[in-house]
PDB file of C-alpha atoms in Angstrom:
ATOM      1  CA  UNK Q 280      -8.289   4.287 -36.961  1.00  0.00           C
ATOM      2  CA  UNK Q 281     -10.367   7.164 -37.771  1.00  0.00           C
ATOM      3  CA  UNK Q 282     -13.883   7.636 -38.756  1.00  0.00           C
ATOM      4  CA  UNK Q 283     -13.009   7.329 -42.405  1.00  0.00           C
ATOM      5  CA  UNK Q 284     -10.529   4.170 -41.802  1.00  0.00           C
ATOM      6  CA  UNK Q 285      -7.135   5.878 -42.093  1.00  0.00           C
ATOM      7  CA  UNK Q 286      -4.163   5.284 -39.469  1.00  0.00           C
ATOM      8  CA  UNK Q 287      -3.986   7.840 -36.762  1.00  0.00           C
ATOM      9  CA  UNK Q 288      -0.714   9.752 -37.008  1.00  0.00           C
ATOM     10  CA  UNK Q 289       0.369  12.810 -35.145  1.00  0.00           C
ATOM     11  CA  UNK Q 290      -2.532  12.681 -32.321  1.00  0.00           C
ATOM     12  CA  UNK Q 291      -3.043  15.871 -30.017  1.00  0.00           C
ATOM     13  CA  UNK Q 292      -6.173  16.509 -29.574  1.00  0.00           C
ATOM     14  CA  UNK Q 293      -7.147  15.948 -26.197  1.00  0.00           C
ATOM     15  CA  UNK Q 294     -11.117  14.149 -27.305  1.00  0.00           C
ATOM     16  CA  UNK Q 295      -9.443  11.436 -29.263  1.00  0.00           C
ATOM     17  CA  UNK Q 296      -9.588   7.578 -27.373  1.00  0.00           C
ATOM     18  CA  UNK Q 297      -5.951   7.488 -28.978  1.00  0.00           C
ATOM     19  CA  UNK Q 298      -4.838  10.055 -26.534  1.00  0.00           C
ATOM     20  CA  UNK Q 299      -6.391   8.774 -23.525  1.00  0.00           C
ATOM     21  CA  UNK Q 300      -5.105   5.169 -24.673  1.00  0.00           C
ATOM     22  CA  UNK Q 301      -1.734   6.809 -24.594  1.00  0.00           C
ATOM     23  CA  UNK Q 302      -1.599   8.797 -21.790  1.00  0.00           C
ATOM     24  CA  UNK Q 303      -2.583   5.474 -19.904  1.00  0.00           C
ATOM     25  CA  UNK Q 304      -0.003   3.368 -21.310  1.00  0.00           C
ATOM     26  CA  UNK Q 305       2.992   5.962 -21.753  1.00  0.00           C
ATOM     27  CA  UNK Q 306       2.338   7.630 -18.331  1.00  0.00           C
ATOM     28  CA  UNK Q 307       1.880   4.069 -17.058  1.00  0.00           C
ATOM     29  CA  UNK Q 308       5.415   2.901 -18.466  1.00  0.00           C
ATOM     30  CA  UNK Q 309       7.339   5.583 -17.103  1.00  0.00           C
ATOM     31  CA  UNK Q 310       6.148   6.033 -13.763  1.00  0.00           C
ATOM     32  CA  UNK Q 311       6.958   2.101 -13.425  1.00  0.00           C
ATOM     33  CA  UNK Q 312      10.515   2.917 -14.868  1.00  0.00           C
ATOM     34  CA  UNK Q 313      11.129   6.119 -12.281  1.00  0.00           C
ATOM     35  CA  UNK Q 314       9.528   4.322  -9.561  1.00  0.00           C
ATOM     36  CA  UNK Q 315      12.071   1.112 -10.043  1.00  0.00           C
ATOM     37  CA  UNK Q 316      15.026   3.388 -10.232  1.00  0.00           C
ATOM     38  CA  UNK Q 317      13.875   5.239  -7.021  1.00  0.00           C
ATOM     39  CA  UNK Q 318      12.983   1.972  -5.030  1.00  0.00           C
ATOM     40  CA  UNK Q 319      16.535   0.626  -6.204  1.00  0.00           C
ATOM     41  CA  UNK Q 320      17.952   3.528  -4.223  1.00  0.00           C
ATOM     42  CA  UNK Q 321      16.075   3.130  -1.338  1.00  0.00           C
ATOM     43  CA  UNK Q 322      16.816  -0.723  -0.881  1.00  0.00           C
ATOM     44  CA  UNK Q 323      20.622   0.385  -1.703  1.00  0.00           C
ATOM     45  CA  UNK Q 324      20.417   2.944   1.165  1.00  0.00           C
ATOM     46  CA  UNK Q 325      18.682   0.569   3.435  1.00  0.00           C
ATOM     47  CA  UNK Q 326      21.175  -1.897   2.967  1.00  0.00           C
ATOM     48  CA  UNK Q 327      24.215   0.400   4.215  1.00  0.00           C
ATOM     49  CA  UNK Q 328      23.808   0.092   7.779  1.00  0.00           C
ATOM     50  CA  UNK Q 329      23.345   3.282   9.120  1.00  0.00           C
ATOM     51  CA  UNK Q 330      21.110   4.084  11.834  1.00  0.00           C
ATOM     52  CA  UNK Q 331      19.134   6.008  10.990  1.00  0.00           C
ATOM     53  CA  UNK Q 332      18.284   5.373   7.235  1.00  0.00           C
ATOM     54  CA  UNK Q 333      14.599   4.966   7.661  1.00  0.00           C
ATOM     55  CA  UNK Q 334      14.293   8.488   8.902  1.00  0.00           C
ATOM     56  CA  UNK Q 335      16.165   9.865   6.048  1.00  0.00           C
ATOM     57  CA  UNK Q 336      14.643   7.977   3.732  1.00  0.00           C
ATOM     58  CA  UNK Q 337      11.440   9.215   5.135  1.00  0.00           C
ATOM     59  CA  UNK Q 338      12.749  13.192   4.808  1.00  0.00           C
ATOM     60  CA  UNK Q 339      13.413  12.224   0.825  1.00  0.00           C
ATOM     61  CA  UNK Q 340       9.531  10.803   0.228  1.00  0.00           C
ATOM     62  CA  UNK Q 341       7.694  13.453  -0.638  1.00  0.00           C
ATOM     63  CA  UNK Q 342      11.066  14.179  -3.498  1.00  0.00           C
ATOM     64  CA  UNK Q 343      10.685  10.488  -4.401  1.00  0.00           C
ATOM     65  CA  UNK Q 344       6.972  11.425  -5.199  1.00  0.00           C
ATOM     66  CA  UNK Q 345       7.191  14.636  -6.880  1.00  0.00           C
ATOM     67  CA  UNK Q 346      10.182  12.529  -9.437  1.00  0.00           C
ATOM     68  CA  UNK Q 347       8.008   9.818 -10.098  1.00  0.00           C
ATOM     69  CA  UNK Q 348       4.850  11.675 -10.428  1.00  0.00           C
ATOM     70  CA  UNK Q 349       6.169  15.142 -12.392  1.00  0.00           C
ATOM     71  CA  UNK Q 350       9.004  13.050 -14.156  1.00  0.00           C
ATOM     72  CA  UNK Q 351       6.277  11.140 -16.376  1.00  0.00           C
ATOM     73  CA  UNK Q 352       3.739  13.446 -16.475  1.00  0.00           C
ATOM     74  CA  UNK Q 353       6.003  16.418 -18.189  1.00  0.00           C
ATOM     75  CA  UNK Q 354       7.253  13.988 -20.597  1.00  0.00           C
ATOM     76  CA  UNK Q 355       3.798  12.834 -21.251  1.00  0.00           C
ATOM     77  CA  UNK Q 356       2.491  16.204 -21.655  1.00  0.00           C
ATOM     78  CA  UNK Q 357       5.195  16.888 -23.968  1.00  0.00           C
ATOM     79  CA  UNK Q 358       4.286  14.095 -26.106  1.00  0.00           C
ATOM     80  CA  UNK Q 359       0.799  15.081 -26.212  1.00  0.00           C
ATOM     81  CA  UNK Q 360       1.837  18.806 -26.871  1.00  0.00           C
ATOM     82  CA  UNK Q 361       4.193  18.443 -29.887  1.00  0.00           C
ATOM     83  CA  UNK Q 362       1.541  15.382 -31.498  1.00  0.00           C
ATOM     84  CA  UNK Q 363       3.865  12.766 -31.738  1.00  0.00           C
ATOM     85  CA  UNK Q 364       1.237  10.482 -30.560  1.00  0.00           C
ATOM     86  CA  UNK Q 365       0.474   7.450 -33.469  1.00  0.00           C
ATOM     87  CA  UNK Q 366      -1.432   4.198 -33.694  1.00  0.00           C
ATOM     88  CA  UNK Q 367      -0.256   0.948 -34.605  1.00  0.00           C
ATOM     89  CA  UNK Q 368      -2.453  -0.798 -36.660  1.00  0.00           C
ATOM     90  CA  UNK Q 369      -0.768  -4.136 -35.737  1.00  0.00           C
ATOM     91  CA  UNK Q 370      -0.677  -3.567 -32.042  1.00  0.00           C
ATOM     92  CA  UNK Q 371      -3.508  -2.080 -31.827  1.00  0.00           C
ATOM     93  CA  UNK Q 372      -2.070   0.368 -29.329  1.00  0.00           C
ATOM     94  CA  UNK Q 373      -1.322   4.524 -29.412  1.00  0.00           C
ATOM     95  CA  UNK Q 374       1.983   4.991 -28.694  1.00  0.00           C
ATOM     96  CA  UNK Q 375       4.731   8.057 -28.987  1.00  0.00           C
ATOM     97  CA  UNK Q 376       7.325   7.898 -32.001  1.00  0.00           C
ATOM     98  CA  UNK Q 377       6.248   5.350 -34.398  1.00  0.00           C
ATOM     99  CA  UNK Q 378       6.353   7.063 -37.239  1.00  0.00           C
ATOM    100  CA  UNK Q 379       9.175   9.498 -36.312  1.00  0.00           C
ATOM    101  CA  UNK Q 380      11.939   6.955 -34.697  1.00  0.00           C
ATOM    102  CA  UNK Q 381      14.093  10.122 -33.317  1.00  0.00           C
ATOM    103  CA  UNK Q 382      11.271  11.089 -31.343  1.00  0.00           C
ATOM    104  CA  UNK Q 383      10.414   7.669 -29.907  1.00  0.00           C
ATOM    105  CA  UNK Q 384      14.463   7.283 -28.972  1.00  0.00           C
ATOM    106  CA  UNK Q 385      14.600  10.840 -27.208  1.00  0.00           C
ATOM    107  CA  UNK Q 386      10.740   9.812 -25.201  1.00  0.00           C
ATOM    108  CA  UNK Q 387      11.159   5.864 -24.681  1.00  0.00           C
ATOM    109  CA  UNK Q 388      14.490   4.929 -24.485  1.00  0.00           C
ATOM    110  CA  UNK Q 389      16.559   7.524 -23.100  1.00  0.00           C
ATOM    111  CA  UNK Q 390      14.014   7.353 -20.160  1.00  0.00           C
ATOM    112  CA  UNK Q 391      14.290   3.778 -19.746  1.00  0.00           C
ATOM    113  CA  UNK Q 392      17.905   3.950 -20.400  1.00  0.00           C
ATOM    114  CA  UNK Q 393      18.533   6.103 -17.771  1.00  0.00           C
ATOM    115  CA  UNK Q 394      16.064   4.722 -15.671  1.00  0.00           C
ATOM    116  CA  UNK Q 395      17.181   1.215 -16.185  1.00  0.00           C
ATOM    117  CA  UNK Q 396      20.956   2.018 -15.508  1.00  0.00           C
ATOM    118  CA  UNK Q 397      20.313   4.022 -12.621  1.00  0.00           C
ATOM    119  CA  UNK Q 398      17.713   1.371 -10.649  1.00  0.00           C
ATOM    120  CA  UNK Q 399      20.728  -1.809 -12.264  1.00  0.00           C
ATOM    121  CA  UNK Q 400      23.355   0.408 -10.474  1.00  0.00           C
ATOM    122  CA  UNK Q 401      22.048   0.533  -7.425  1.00  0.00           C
ATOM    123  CA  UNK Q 402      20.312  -2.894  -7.423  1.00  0.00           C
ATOM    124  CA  UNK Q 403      23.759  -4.188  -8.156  1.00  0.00           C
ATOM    125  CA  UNK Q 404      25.393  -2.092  -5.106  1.00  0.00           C
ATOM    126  CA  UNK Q 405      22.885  -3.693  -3.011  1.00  0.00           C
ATOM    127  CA  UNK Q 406      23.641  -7.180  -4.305  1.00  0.00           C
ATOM    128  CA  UNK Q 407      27.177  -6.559  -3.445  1.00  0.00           C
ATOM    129  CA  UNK Q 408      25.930  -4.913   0.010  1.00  0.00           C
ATOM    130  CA  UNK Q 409      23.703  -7.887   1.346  1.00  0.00           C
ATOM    131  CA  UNK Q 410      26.977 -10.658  -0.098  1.00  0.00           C
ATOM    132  CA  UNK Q 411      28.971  -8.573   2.086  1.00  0.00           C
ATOM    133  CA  UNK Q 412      26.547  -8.487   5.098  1.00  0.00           C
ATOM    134  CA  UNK Q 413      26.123 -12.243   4.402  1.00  0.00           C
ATOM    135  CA  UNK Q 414      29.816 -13.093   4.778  1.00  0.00           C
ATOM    136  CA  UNK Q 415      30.423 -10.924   7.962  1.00  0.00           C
ATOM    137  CA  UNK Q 416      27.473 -13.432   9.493  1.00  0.00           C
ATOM    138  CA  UNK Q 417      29.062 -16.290   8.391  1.00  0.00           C
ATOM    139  CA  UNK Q 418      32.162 -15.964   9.682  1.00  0.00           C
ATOM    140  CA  UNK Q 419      30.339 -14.430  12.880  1.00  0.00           C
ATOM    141  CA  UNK Q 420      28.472 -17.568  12.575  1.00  0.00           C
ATOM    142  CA  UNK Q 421      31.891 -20.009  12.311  1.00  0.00           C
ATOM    143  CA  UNK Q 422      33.449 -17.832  15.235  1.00  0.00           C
ATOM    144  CA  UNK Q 423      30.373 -18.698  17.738  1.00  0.00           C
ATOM    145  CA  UNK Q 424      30.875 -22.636  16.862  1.00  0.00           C
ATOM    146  CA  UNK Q 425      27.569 -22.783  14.194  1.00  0.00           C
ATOM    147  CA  UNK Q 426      25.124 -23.132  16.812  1.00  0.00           C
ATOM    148  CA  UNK Q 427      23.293 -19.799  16.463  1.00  0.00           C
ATOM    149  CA  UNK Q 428      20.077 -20.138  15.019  1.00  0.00           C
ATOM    150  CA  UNK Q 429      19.357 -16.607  14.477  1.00  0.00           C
ATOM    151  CA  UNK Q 430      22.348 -16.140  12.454  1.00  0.00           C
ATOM    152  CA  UNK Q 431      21.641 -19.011  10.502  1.00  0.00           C
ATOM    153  CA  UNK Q 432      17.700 -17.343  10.042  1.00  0.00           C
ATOM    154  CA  UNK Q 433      19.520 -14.463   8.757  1.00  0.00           C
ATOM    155  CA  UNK Q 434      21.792 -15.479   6.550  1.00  0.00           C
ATOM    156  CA  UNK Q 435      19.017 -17.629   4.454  1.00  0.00           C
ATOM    157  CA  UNK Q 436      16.734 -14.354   4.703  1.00  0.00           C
ATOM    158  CA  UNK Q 437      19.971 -12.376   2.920  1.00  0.00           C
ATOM    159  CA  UNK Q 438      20.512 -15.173   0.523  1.00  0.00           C
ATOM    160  CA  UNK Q 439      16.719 -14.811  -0.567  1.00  0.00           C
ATOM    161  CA  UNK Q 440      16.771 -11.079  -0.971  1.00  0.00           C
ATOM    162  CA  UNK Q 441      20.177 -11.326  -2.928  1.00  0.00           C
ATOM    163  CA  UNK Q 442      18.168 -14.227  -4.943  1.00  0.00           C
ATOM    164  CA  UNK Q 443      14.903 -11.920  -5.498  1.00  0.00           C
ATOM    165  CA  UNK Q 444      17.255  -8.659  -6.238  1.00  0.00           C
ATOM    166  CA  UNK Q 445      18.765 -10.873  -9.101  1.00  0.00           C
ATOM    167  CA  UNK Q 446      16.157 -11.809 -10.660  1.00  0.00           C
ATOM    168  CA  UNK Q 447      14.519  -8.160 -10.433  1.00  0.00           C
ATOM    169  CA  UNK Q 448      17.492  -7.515 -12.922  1.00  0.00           C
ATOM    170  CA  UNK Q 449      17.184  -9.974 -15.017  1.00  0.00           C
ATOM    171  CA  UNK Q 450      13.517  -9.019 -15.950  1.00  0.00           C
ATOM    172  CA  UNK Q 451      14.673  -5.293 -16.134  1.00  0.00           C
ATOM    173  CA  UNK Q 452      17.047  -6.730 -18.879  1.00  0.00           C
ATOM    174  CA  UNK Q 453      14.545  -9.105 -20.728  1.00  0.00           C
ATOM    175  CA  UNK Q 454      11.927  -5.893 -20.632  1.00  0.00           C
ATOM    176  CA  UNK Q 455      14.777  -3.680 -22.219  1.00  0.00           C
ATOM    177  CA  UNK Q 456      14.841  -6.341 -24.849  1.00  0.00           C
ATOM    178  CA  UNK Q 457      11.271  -6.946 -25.582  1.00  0.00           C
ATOM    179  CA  UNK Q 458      11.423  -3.204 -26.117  1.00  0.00           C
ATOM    180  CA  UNK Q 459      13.944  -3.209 -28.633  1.00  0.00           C
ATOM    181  CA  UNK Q 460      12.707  -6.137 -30.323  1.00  0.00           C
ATOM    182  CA  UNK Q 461       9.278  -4.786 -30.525  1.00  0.00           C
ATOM    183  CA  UNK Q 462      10.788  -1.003 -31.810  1.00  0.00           C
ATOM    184  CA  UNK Q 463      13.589  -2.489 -34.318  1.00  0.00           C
ATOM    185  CA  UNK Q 464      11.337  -4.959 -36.295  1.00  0.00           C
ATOM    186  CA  UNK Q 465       8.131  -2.657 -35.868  1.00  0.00           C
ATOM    187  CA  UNK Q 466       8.685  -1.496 -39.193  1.00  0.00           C
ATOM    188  CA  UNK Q 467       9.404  -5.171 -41.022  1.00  0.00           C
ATOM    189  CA  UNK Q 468       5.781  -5.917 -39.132  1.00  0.00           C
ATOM    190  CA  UNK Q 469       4.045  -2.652 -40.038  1.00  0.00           C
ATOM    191  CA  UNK Q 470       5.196  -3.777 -43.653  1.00  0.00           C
ATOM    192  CA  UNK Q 471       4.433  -7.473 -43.836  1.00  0.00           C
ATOM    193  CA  UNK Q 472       0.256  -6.918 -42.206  1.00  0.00           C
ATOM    194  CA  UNK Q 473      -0.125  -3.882 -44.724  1.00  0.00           C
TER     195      UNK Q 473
END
């Protein structure tokens, strides 16, 4: 709130905590979202087999960098620009779009809808990359009689990274729906605490 108790809407000015608040938790939010998306690529490339994907993956860093670093920090900029910035008195949080719900679609979830599709593509390519990988070493196993150990090492390490990319999805999912539960029924709540 301001000095005199009202809500802040339609923050810009660069001395106000709501800004710095926002810049913290918006920049914050979609760094994590570009960063997941670029890291789902990587483990996707990694997982192809090709000898020398650690090398080009190392030639595409400082590009992974200047995505997830620029990405957020234009859109952030943009938000603080144009004053779309508002509190939420029942959050307690500054945050872009409250008020104006086109602007919060086009900033928060087109971002993480890309995002979130992108990084879910490729986590699922990798899932179906490692189940592949997986098979070829168990029927490499059953070929060799079952007695390698190193194979059977290998096939439980795959199994846990399949196990641990699945469940990176399905928190991906709940977070997309924590986000459209809080942004739907923000304004029944903003209503019913009044």
């Amino acid at each position: 709130c301001r000095a005199d108790n009202t809500t802040r809407y339609g923050e810009s000015s660069i001395d106000s905590s709501c800004v710095v608040s926002f810049f913290l938790l918006y920049f914050g939010s979609m760094s994590a979202l570009f960063w997941y998306a670029i890291c789902a690529y990587s483990c996707y490339y990694s997982y192809q087999g090709t000898e020398n994907h650690r090398q080009r993956l190392n030639e595409k860093s400082a590009m992974f960098y200047m995505i997830a670093i620029l990405g957020p920090f234009i859109l952030t900029i943009m938000n603080i620009v144009v004053g779309e910035i508002d509190a939420d008195p029942v959050y307690g949080i500054c945050f872009v779009g409250l008020v104006n719900t086109q602007w919060r679609i086009a900033m928060v979830f087109v971002p993480f809808g890309v995002c979130g599709i992108l990084g879910t593509y490729w986590k699922y390519r990798s899932i179906v990359s490692l189940i592949s990988i997986n098979r070829s070493m168990r029927k490499q196993k059953a070929a060799a009689g079952g007695s390698k150990g190193s194979v059977s090492r290998k096939c439980a390490q795959t199994k846990t990274v399949i196990i641990r990319l699945a469940y990176t999805l399905f928190y991906v999912f709940v977070a997309f729906a924590g986000i459209l539960y809080v942004s739907f029924l923000h304004a029944r709540n903003s209503e019913h605490h009044r």
